[in-house]
mmCIF file of C-alpha atoms and ligand atoms in Angstrom:
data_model
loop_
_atom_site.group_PDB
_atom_site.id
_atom_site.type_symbol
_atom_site.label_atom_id
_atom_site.label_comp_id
_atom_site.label_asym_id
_atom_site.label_seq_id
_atom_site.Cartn_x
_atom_site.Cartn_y
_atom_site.Cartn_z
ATOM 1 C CA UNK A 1 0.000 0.000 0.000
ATOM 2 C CA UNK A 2 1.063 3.621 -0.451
ATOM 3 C CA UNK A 3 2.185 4.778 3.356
ATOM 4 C CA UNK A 4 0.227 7.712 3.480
ATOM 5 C CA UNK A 5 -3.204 5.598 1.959
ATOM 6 C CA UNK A 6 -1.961 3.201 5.304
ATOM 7 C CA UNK A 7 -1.190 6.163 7.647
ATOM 8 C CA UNK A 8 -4.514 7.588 7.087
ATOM 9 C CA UNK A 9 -6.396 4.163 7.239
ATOM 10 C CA UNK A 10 -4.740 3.824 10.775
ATOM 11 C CA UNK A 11 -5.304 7.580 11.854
ATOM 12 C CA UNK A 12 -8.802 6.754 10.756
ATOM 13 C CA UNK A 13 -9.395 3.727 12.855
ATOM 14 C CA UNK A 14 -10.135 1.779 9.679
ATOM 15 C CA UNK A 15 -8.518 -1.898 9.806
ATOM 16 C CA UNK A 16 -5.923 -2.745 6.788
ATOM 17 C CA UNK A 17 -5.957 -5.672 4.389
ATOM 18 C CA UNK A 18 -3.780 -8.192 6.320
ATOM 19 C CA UNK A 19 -0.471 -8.872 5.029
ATOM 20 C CA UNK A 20 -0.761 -5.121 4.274
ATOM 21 C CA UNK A 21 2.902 -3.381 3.538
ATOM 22 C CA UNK A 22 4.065 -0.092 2.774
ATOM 23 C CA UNK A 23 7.758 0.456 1.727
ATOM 24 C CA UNK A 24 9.892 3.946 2.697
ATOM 25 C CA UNK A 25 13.239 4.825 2.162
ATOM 26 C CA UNK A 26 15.485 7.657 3.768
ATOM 27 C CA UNK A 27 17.513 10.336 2.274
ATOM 28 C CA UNK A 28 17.112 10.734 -1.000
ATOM 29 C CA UNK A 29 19.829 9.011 -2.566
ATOM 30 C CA UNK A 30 20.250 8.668 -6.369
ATOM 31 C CA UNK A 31 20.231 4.705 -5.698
ATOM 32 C CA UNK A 32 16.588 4.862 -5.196
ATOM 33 C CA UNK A 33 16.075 5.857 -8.298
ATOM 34 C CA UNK A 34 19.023 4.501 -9.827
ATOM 35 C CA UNK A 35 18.642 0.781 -8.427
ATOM 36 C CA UNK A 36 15.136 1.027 -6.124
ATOM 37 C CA UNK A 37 12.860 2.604 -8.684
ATOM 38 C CA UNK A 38 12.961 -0.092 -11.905
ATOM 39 C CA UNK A 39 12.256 -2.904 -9.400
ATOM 40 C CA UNK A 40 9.182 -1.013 -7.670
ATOM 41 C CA UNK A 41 8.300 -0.313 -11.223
ATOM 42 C CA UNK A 42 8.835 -3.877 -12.711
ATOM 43 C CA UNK A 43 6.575 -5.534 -9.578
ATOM 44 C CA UNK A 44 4.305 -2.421 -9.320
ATOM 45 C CA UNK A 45 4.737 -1.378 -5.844
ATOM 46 C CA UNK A 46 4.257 1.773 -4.458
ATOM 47 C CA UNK A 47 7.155 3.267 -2.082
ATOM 48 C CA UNK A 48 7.072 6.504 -0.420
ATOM 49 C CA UNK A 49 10.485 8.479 0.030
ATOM 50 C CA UNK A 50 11.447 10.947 2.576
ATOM 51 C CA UNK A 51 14.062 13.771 1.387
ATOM 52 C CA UNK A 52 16.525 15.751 3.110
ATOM 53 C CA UNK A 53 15.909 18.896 0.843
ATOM 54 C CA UNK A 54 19.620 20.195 1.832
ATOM 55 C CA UNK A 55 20.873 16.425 0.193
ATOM 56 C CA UNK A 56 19.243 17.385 -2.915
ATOM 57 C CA UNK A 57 20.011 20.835 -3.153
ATOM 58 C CA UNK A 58 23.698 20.103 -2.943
ATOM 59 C CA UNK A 59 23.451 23.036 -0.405
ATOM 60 C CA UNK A 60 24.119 20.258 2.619
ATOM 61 C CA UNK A 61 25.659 17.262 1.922
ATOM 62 C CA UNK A 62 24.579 14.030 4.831
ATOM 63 C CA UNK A 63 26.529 15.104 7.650
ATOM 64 C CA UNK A 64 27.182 11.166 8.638
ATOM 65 C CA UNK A 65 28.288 10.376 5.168
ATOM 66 C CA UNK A 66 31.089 13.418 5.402
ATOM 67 C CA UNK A 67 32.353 11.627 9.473
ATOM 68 C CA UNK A 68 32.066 8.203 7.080
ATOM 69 C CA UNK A 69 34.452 9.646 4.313
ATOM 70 C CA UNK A 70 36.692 11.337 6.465
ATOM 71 C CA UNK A 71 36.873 8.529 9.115
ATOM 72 C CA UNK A 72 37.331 5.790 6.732
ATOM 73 C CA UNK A 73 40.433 7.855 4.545
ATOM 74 C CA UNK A 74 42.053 8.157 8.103
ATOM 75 C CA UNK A 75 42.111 4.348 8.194
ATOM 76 C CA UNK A 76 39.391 3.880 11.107
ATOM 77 C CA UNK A 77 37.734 0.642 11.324
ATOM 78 C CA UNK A 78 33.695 -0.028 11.400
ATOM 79 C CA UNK A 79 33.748 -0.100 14.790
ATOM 80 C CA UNK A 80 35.371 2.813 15.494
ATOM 81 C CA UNK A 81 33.021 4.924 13.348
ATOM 82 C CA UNK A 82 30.161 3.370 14.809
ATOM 83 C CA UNK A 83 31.459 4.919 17.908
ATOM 84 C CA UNK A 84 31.972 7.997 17.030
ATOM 85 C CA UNK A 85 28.111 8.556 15.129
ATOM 86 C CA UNK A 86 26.735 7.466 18.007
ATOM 87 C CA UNK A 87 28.547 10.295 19.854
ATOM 88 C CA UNK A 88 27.742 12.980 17.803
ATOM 89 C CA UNK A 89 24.235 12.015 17.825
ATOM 90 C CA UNK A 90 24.280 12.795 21.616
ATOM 91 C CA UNK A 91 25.547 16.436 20.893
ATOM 92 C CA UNK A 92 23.823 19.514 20.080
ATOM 93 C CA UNK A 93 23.502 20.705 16.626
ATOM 94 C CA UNK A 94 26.026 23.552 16.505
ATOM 95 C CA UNK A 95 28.587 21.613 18.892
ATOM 96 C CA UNK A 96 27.982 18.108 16.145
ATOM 97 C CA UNK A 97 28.737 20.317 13.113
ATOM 98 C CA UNK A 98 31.924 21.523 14.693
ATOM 99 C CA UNK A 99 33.286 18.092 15.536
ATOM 100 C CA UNK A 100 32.044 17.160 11.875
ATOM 101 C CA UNK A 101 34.419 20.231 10.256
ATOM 102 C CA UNK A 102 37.265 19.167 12.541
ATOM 103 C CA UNK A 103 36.849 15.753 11.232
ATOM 104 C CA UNK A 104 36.488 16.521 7.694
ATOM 105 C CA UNK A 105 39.143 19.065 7.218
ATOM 106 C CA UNK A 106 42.256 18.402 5.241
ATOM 107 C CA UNK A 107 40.599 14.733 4.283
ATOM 108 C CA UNK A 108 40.441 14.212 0.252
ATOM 109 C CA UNK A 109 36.771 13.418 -0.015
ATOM 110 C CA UNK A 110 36.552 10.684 -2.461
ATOM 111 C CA UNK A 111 32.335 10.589 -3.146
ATOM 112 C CA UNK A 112 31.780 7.482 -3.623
ATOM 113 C CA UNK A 113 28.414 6.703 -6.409
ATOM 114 C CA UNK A 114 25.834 5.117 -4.018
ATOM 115 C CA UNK A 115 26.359 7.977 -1.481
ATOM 116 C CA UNK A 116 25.027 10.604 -4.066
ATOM 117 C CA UNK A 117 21.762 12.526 -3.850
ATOM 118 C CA UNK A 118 18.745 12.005 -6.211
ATOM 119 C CA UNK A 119 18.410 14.767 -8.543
ATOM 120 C CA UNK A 120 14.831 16.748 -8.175
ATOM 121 C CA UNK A 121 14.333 16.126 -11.657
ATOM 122 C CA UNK A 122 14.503 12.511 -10.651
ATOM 123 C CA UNK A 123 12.251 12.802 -7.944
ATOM 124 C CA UNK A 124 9.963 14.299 -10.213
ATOM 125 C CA UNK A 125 10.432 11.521 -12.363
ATOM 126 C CA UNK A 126 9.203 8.993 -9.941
ATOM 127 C CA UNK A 127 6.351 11.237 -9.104
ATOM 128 C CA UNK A 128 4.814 11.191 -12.092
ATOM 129 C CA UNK A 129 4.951 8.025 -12.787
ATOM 130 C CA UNK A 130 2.582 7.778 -9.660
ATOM 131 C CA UNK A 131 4.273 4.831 -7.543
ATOM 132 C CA UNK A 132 6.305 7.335 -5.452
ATOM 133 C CA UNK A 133 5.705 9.466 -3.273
ATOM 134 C CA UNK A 134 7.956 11.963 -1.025
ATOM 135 C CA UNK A 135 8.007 12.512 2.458
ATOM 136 C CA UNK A 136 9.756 15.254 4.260
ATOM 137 C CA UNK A 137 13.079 14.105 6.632
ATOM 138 C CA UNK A 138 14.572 18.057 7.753
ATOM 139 C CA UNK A 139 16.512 20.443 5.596
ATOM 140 C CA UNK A 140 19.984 19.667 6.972
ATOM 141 C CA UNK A 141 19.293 16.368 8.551
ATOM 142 C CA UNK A 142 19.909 16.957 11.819
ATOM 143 C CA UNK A 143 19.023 15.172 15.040
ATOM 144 C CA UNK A 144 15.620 17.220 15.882
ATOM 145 C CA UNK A 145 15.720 17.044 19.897
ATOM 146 C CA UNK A 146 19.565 18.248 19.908
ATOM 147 C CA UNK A 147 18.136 21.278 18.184
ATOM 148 C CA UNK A 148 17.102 24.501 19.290
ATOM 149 C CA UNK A 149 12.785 25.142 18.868
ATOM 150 C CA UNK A 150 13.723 27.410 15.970
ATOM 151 C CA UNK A 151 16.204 25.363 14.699
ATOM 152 C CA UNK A 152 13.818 23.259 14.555
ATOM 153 C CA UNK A 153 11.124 25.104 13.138
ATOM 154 C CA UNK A 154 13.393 26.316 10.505
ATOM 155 C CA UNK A 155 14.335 22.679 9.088
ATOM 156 C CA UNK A 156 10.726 21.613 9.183
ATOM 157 C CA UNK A 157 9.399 24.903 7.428
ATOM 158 C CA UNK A 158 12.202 24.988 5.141
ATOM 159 C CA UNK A 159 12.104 21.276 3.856
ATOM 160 C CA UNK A 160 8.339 21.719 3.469
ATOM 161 C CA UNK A 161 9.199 24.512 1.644
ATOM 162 C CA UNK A 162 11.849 23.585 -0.849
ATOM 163 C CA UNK A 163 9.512 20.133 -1.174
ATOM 164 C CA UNK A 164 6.809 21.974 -2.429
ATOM 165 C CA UNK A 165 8.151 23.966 -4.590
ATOM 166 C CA UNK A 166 10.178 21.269 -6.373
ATOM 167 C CA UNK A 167 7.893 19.046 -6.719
ATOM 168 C CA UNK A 168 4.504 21.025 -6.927
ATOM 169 C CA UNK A 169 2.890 19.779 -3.846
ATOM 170 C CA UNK A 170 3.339 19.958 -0.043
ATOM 171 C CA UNK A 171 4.505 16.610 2.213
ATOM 172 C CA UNK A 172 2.252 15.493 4.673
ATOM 173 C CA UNK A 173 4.300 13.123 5.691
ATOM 174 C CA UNK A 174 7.795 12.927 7.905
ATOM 175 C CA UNK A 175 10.447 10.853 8.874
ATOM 176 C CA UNK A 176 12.293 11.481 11.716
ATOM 177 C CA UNK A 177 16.200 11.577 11.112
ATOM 178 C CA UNK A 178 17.881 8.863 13.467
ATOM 179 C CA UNK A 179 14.245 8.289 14.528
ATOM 180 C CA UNK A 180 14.883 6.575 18.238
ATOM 181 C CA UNK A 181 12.669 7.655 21.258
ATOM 182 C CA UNK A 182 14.743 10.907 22.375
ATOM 183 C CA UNK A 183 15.521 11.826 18.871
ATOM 184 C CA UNK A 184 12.461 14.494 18.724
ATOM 185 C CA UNK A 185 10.478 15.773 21.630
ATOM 186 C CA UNK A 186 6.618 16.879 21.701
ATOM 187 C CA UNK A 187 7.326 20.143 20.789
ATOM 188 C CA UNK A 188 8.766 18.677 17.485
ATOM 189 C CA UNK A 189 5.470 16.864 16.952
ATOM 190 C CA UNK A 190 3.548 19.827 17.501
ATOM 191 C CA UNK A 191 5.725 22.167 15.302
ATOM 192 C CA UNK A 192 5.198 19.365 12.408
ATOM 193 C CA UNK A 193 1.340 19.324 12.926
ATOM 194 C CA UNK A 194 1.457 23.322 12.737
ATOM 195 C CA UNK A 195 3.552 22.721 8.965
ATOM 196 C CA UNK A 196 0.971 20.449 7.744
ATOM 197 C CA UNK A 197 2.376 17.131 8.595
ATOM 198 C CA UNK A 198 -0.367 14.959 9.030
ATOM 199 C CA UNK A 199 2.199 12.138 10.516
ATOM 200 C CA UNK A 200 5.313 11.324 11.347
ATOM 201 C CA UNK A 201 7.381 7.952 11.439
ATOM 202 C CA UNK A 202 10.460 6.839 13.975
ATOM 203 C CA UNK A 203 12.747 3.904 13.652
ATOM 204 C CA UNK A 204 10.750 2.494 16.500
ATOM 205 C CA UNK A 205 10.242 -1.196 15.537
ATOM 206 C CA UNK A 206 6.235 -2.240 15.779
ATOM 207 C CA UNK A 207 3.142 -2.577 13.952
ATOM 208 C CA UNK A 208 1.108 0.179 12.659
ATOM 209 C CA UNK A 209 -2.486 0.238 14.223
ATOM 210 C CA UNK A 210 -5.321 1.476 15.626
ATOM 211 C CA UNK A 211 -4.544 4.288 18.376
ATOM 212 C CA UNK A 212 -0.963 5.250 17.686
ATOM 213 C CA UNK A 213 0.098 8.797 18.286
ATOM 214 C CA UNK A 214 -0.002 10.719 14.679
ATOM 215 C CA UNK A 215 3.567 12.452 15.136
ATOM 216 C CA UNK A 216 5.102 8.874 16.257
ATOM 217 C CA UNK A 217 4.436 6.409 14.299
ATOM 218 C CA UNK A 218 6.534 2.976 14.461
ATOM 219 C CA UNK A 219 8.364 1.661 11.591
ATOM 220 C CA UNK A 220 10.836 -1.073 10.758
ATOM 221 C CA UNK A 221 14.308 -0.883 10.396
ATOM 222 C CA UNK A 222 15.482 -1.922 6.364
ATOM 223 C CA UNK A 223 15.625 -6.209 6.590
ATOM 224 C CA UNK A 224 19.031 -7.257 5.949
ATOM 225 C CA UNK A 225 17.910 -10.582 4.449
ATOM 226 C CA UNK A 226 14.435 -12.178 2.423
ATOM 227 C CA UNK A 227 13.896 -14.153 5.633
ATOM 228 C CA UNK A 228 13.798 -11.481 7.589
ATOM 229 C CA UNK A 229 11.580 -9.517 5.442
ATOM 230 C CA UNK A 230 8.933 -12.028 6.032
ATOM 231 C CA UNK A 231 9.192 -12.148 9.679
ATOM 232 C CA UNK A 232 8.531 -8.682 9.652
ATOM 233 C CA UNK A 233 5.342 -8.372 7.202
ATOM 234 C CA UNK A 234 4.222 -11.483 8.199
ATOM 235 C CA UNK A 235 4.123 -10.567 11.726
ATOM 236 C CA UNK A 236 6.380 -13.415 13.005
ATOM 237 C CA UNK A 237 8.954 -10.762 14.924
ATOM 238 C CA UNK A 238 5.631 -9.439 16.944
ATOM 239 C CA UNK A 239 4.912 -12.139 17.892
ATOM 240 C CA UNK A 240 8.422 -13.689 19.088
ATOM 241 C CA UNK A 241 8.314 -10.294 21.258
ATOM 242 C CA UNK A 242 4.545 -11.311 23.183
ATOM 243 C CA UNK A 243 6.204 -14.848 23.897
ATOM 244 C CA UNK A 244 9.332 -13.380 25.215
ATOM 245 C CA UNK A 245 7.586 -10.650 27.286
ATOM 246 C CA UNK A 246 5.190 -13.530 28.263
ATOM 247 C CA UNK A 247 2.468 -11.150 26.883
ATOM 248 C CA UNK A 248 -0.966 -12.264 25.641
HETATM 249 ZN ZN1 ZN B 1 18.150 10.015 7.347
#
């Protein structure tokens, strides 16, 4: 299903076809069209995307992809990167980008083709061709809650913004960026309902239904495998969870 057709079945109260999936990616990355778009095409389903408007501007290149270059050049090692994302996540905005320029400064930055940003024309592309759909995900992709309210405000209104006039027509939908539980607060919910976001999804891992908060919405994390694809739509994972919590 389209998400926002799902989102709005949900919000409604309505119950969904069972089995019932929607697909979302993050980002904007030329890949989705690229690679993700002629397979949604080829087996007809709809996906919905949700842009970082500073991505595909080329204004603001993905912060974590910049620590990523820069980290990897210097010869760190998985682990140690995944260390040092998770710490910046914990920072505030302003404080983050320094660390980030630190990092990045004096480091060849070799851009590497699935890293690259969708083009709007692209996104306009899949638009038309009326399988995709775009979502908004900030202007500058920052961690919401480490921002300031009109930081905040700003990269909500401006992503909206830039959204709708690239591609014609406002989002009603949003992703959170990192998307865990302290990632956004209420006030970031409320400033989201204010710019016309009807809902909002986190990384939270759960089934969408009936009675779920609008601005905080659950979603699943992308399945690493086919197998684990089908635990997740077919609701296996949910219900591995009620045994372990001994639920009902
Ligand atoms: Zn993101």
């Amino acid at each position: 299903m389209p998400l926002l057709e799902m989102t709005q079945a949900v919000l409604a109260g309505r119950s969904l076809p069972s089995r019932a999936v929607a697909i979302s990616f993050d980002d904007g990355l030329a890949s989705n069209y690229h690679l993700g778009f002629p397979v949604l095409r080829e087996l007809g389903l709809p996906a919905t995307i949700f842009l970082a408007t500073g991505f595909l501007d080329g204004t603001h290149p993905l912060w974590f992809q910049e620590v990523d270059r820069a980290m990897k050049a210097r010869g760190s090692s998985a682990a140690e990167l995944a260390t040092r994302l998770a710490h910046l996540k914990t920072l505030p905005d302003a404080l983050m980008r320094g660390e980030v320029r630190k990092l990045v400064e004096g480091c060849a930055q070799a851009e590497s083709e699935v890293a690259r940003p969708m083009s709007w024309e692209q996104a306009r592309e899949m638009q038309a061709g009326g399988l995709v759909a775009f979502g908004g995900h900030t202007h500058t992709h920052p961690v919401l809650s480490r921002c300031t309210p009109a930081q905040q405000a700003e990269e909500i209104r401006v992503c909206r913004d830039r959204m709708t006039e690239e591609l014609g027509t406002s989002p009603c939908l949003f992703a959170y960026t990192n998307g865990g539980p302290g990632d956004f607060t209420s006030e970031t919910q409320e400033l989201l309902a204010a710019h016309g976001f009807q809902a909002a999804f986190t990384m939270m891992p759960a089934r969408l239904g009936a009675g779920l908060p609008s601005h905080a919405l659950p979603r699943y994390g992308n399945p690493t495998s086919v197998l684990e694809a089908e635990a997740t739509a077919s609701g296996a994972f949910e219900l591995v969870k009620q045994w372990r919590g001994g639920g009902r």
